[in-house]
């Protein structure tokens, strides 16, 4: 599985006084996309952490195209283009209910050993579930 879609409604508290989503909330939307992408793969962040694997973000890039608004039903498409190694790179497209592109984004995360705080290779059980 390389692509997963996840939809939710924008809450009032995520917007400014004009009803526009505050730009910093997009990082949280991307995190939700990653969590749901992993969950659809049969992997959980909690499970990885319990097994001593951390996955910190080491790069974040967002291009804003159009504003998301209060109560919009937005969809975060999360996908990967290449097999993860020590790093895993996610690309995203965020759409509103009218299928208008709101933003594109990219994050890079590193697999880290929780005990040593050193980079490690992507776990085999994740690689086994990907179709590369």
mmCIF file of C-alpha atoms in Angstrom:
data_model
loop_
_atom_site.group_PDB
_atom_site.id
_atom_site.type_symbol
_atom_site.label_atom_id
_atom_site.label_comp_id
_atom_site.label_asym_id
_atom_site.label_seq_id
_atom_site.Cartn_x
_atom_site.Cartn_y
_atom_site.Cartn_z
ATOM 1 C CA UNK A 1 0.000 0.000 0.000
ATOM 2 C CA UNK A 2 1.448 3.315 -1.017
ATOM 3 C CA UNK A 3 -1.599 5.654 -0.778
ATOM 4 C CA UNK A 4 -4.135 6.262 1.962
ATOM 5 C CA UNK A 5 -6.903 8.868 2.210
ATOM 6 C CA UNK A 6 -8.324 10.222 5.448
ATOM 7 C CA UNK A 7 -11.161 12.762 5.785
ATOM 8 C CA UNK A 8 -12.377 14.931 8.666
ATOM 9 C CA UNK A 9 -14.133 18.245 9.332
ATOM 10 C CA UNK A 10 -12.260 21.398 10.243
ATOM 11 C CA UNK A 11 -13.079 22.407 13.814
ATOM 12 C CA UNK A 12 -13.768 26.000 14.828
ATOM 13 C CA UNK A 13 -10.743 26.110 17.130
ATOM 14 C CA UNK A 14 -8.440 25.396 14.162
ATOM 15 C CA UNK A 15 -9.410 28.658 12.451
ATOM 16 C CA UNK A 16 -8.790 32.369 12.838
ATOM 17 C CA UNK A 17 -11.508 35.028 13.215
ATOM 18 C CA UNK A 18 -12.185 34.859 9.470
ATOM 19 C CA UNK A 19 -12.894 31.115 9.637
ATOM 20 C CA UNK A 20 -9.663 30.252 7.792
ATOM 21 C CA UNK A 21 -7.539 27.350 9.060
ATOM 22 C CA UNK A 22 -4.406 28.628 10.811
ATOM 23 C CA UNK A 23 -1.372 27.585 8.745
ATOM 24 C CA UNK A 24 0.322 25.812 11.669
ATOM 25 C CA UNK A 25 -2.540 23.312 11.909
ATOM 26 C CA UNK A 26 -1.548 21.766 8.593
ATOM 27 C CA UNK A 27 1.398 20.035 10.303
ATOM 28 C CA UNK A 28 -1.126 18.289 12.563
ATOM 29 C CA UNK A 29 -3.219 17.314 9.536
ATOM 30 C CA UNK A 30 -0.115 15.736 7.993
ATOM 31 C CA UNK A 31 0.536 13.846 11.214
ATOM 32 C CA UNK A 32 -3.027 12.500 11.121
ATOM 33 C CA UNK A 33 -2.416 11.426 7.532
ATOM 34 C CA UNK A 34 0.758 9.537 8.528
ATOM 35 C CA UNK A 35 -0.914 7.879 11.503
ATOM 36 C CA UNK A 36 -3.809 6.693 9.336
ATOM 37 C CA UNK A 37 -1.420 5.601 6.550
ATOM 38 C CA UNK A 38 0.478 3.432 9.046
ATOM 39 C CA UNK A 39 -2.751 2.150 10.627
ATOM 40 C CA UNK A 40 -4.042 1.081 7.194
ATOM 41 C CA UNK A 41 -0.749 -0.771 6.770
ATOM 42 C CA UNK A 42 -1.377 -2.589 10.054
ATOM 43 C CA UNK A 43 1.253 -0.622 11.995
ATOM 44 C CA UNK A 44 0.714 1.753 14.905
ATOM 45 C CA UNK A 45 2.915 4.516 16.287
ATOM 46 C CA UNK A 46 2.179 3.178 19.750
ATOM 47 C CA UNK A 47 3.331 -0.298 18.765
ATOM 48 C CA UNK A 48 6.541 1.045 17.260
ATOM 49 C CA UNK A 49 7.282 3.076 20.382
ATOM 50 C CA UNK A 50 6.559 0.073 22.601
ATOM 51 C CA UNK A 51 9.133 -1.817 20.506
ATOM 52 C CA UNK A 52 11.726 0.914 20.973
ATOM 53 C CA UNK A 53 11.349 2.677 17.627
ATOM 54 C CA UNK A 54 10.806 6.416 17.370
ATOM 55 C CA UNK A 55 9.915 8.246 14.155
ATOM 56 C CA UNK A 56 10.779 11.958 14.470
ATOM 57 C CA UNK A 57 10.115 14.440 11.675
ATOM 58 C CA UNK A 58 13.393 15.742 10.257
ATOM 59 C CA UNK A 59 11.971 17.773 7.375
ATOM 60 C CA UNK A 60 8.622 19.468 6.696
ATOM 61 C CA UNK A 61 7.618 21.414 3.605
ATOM 62 C CA UNK A 62 4.128 22.745 2.786
ATOM 63 C CA UNK A 63 2.873 24.642 -0.268
ATOM 64 C CA UNK A 64 -0.443 26.372 0.412
ATOM 65 C CA UNK A 65 -2.733 26.667 -2.604
ATOM 66 C CA UNK A 66 -6.138 27.660 -1.210
ATOM 67 C CA UNK A 67 -7.558 28.224 2.261
ATOM 68 C CA UNK A 68 -9.330 25.521 4.220
ATOM 69 C CA UNK A 69 -12.320 26.921 6.092
ATOM 70 C CA UNK A 70 -14.292 26.168 9.219
ATOM 71 C CA UNK A 71 -16.522 23.088 8.798
ATOM 72 C CA UNK A 72 -14.907 22.073 5.487
ATOM 73 C CA UNK A 73 -14.690 18.337 5.002
ATOM 74 C CA UNK A 74 -11.064 17.939 4.043
ATOM 75 C CA UNK A 75 -9.247 14.896 2.750
ATOM 76 C CA UNK A 76 -5.565 14.233 3.339
ATOM 77 C CA UNK A 77 -4.027 11.897 0.784
ATOM 78 C CA UNK A 78 -0.797 10.423 2.128
ATOM 79 C CA UNK A 79 1.565 8.414 -0.037
ATOM 80 C CA UNK A 80 5.136 7.290 -0.410
ATOM 81 C CA UNK A 81 7.033 7.070 -3.694
ATOM 82 C CA UNK A 82 10.089 5.095 -2.663
ATOM 83 C CA UNK A 83 10.995 2.285 -0.337
ATOM 84 C CA UNK A 84 11.970 3.496 3.124
ATOM 85 C CA UNK A 85 15.465 2.818 4.402
ATOM 86 C CA UNK A 86 16.650 4.732 7.473
ATOM 87 C CA UNK A 87 14.296 7.533 6.425
ATOM 88 C CA UNK A 88 10.713 7.412 5.228
ATOM 89 C CA UNK A 89 9.428 10.187 2.983
ATOM 90 C CA UNK A 90 5.735 11.037 2.761
ATOM 91 C CA UNK A 91 4.005 13.216 0.179
ATOM 92 C CA UNK A 92 0.563 14.700 0.762
ATOM 93 C CA UNK A 93 -2.288 16.376 -1.064
ATOM 94 C CA UNK A 94 -5.037 18.065 0.901
ATOM 95 C CA UNK A 95 -8.409 18.650 -0.760
ATOM 96 C CA UNK A 96 -11.711 20.197 0.271
ATOM 97 C CA UNK A 97 -15.106 18.625 -0.338
ATOM 98 C CA UNK A 98 -15.283 20.248 -3.786
ATOM 99 C CA UNK A 99 -12.035 18.394 -4.674
ATOM 100 C CA UNK A 100 -10.115 21.700 -4.815
ATOM 101 C CA UNK A 101 -6.433 21.286 -3.974
ATOM 102 C CA UNK A 102 -5.702 23.174 -0.748
ATOM 103 C CA UNK A 103 -2.084 22.216 -0.142
ATOM 104 C CA UNK A 104 0.713 19.881 -1.102
ATOM 105 C CA UNK A 105 3.340 18.801 1.398
ATOM 106 C CA UNK A 106 6.304 16.576 2.074
ATOM 107 C CA UNK A 107 7.749 15.222 5.293
ATOM 108 C CA UNK A 108 10.811 13.113 5.952
ATOM 109 C CA UNK A 109 11.030 11.065 9.143
ATOM 110 C CA UNK A 110 13.888 8.972 10.490
ATOM 111 C CA UNK A 111 13.639 5.590 12.182
ATOM 112 C CA UNK A 112 15.431 5.954 15.530
ATOM 113 C CA UNK A 113 16.308 3.496 18.283
ATOM 114 C CA UNK A 114 14.618 4.789 21.437
ATOM 115 C CA UNK A 115 17.425 3.541 23.721
ATOM 116 C CA UNK A 116 20.462 4.752 21.781
ATOM 117 C CA UNK A 117 18.823 7.700 19.990
ATOM 118 C CA UNK A 118 20.613 6.525 16.836
ATOM 119 C CA UNK A 119 19.181 5.983 13.345
ATOM 120 C CA UNK A 120 18.155 2.436 12.396
ATOM 121 C CA UNK A 121 16.851 0.750 9.258
ATOM 122 C CA UNK A 122 13.144 0.574 8.552
ATOM 123 C CA UNK A 123 11.749 -2.480 10.369
ATOM 124 C CA UNK A 124 11.300 -5.560 8.172
ATOM 125 C CA UNK A 125 7.640 -5.983 9.162
ATOM 126 C CA UNK A 126 6.920 -2.593 7.558
ATOM 127 C CA UNK A 127 8.982 -3.295 4.440
ATOM 128 C CA UNK A 128 7.180 -6.620 4.030
ATOM 129 C CA UNK A 129 3.822 -4.798 3.777
ATOM 130 C CA UNK A 130 4.928 -2.389 1.041
ATOM 131 C CA UNK A 131 4.730 -3.227 -2.660
ATOM 132 C CA UNK A 132 8.097 -1.959 -3.881
#
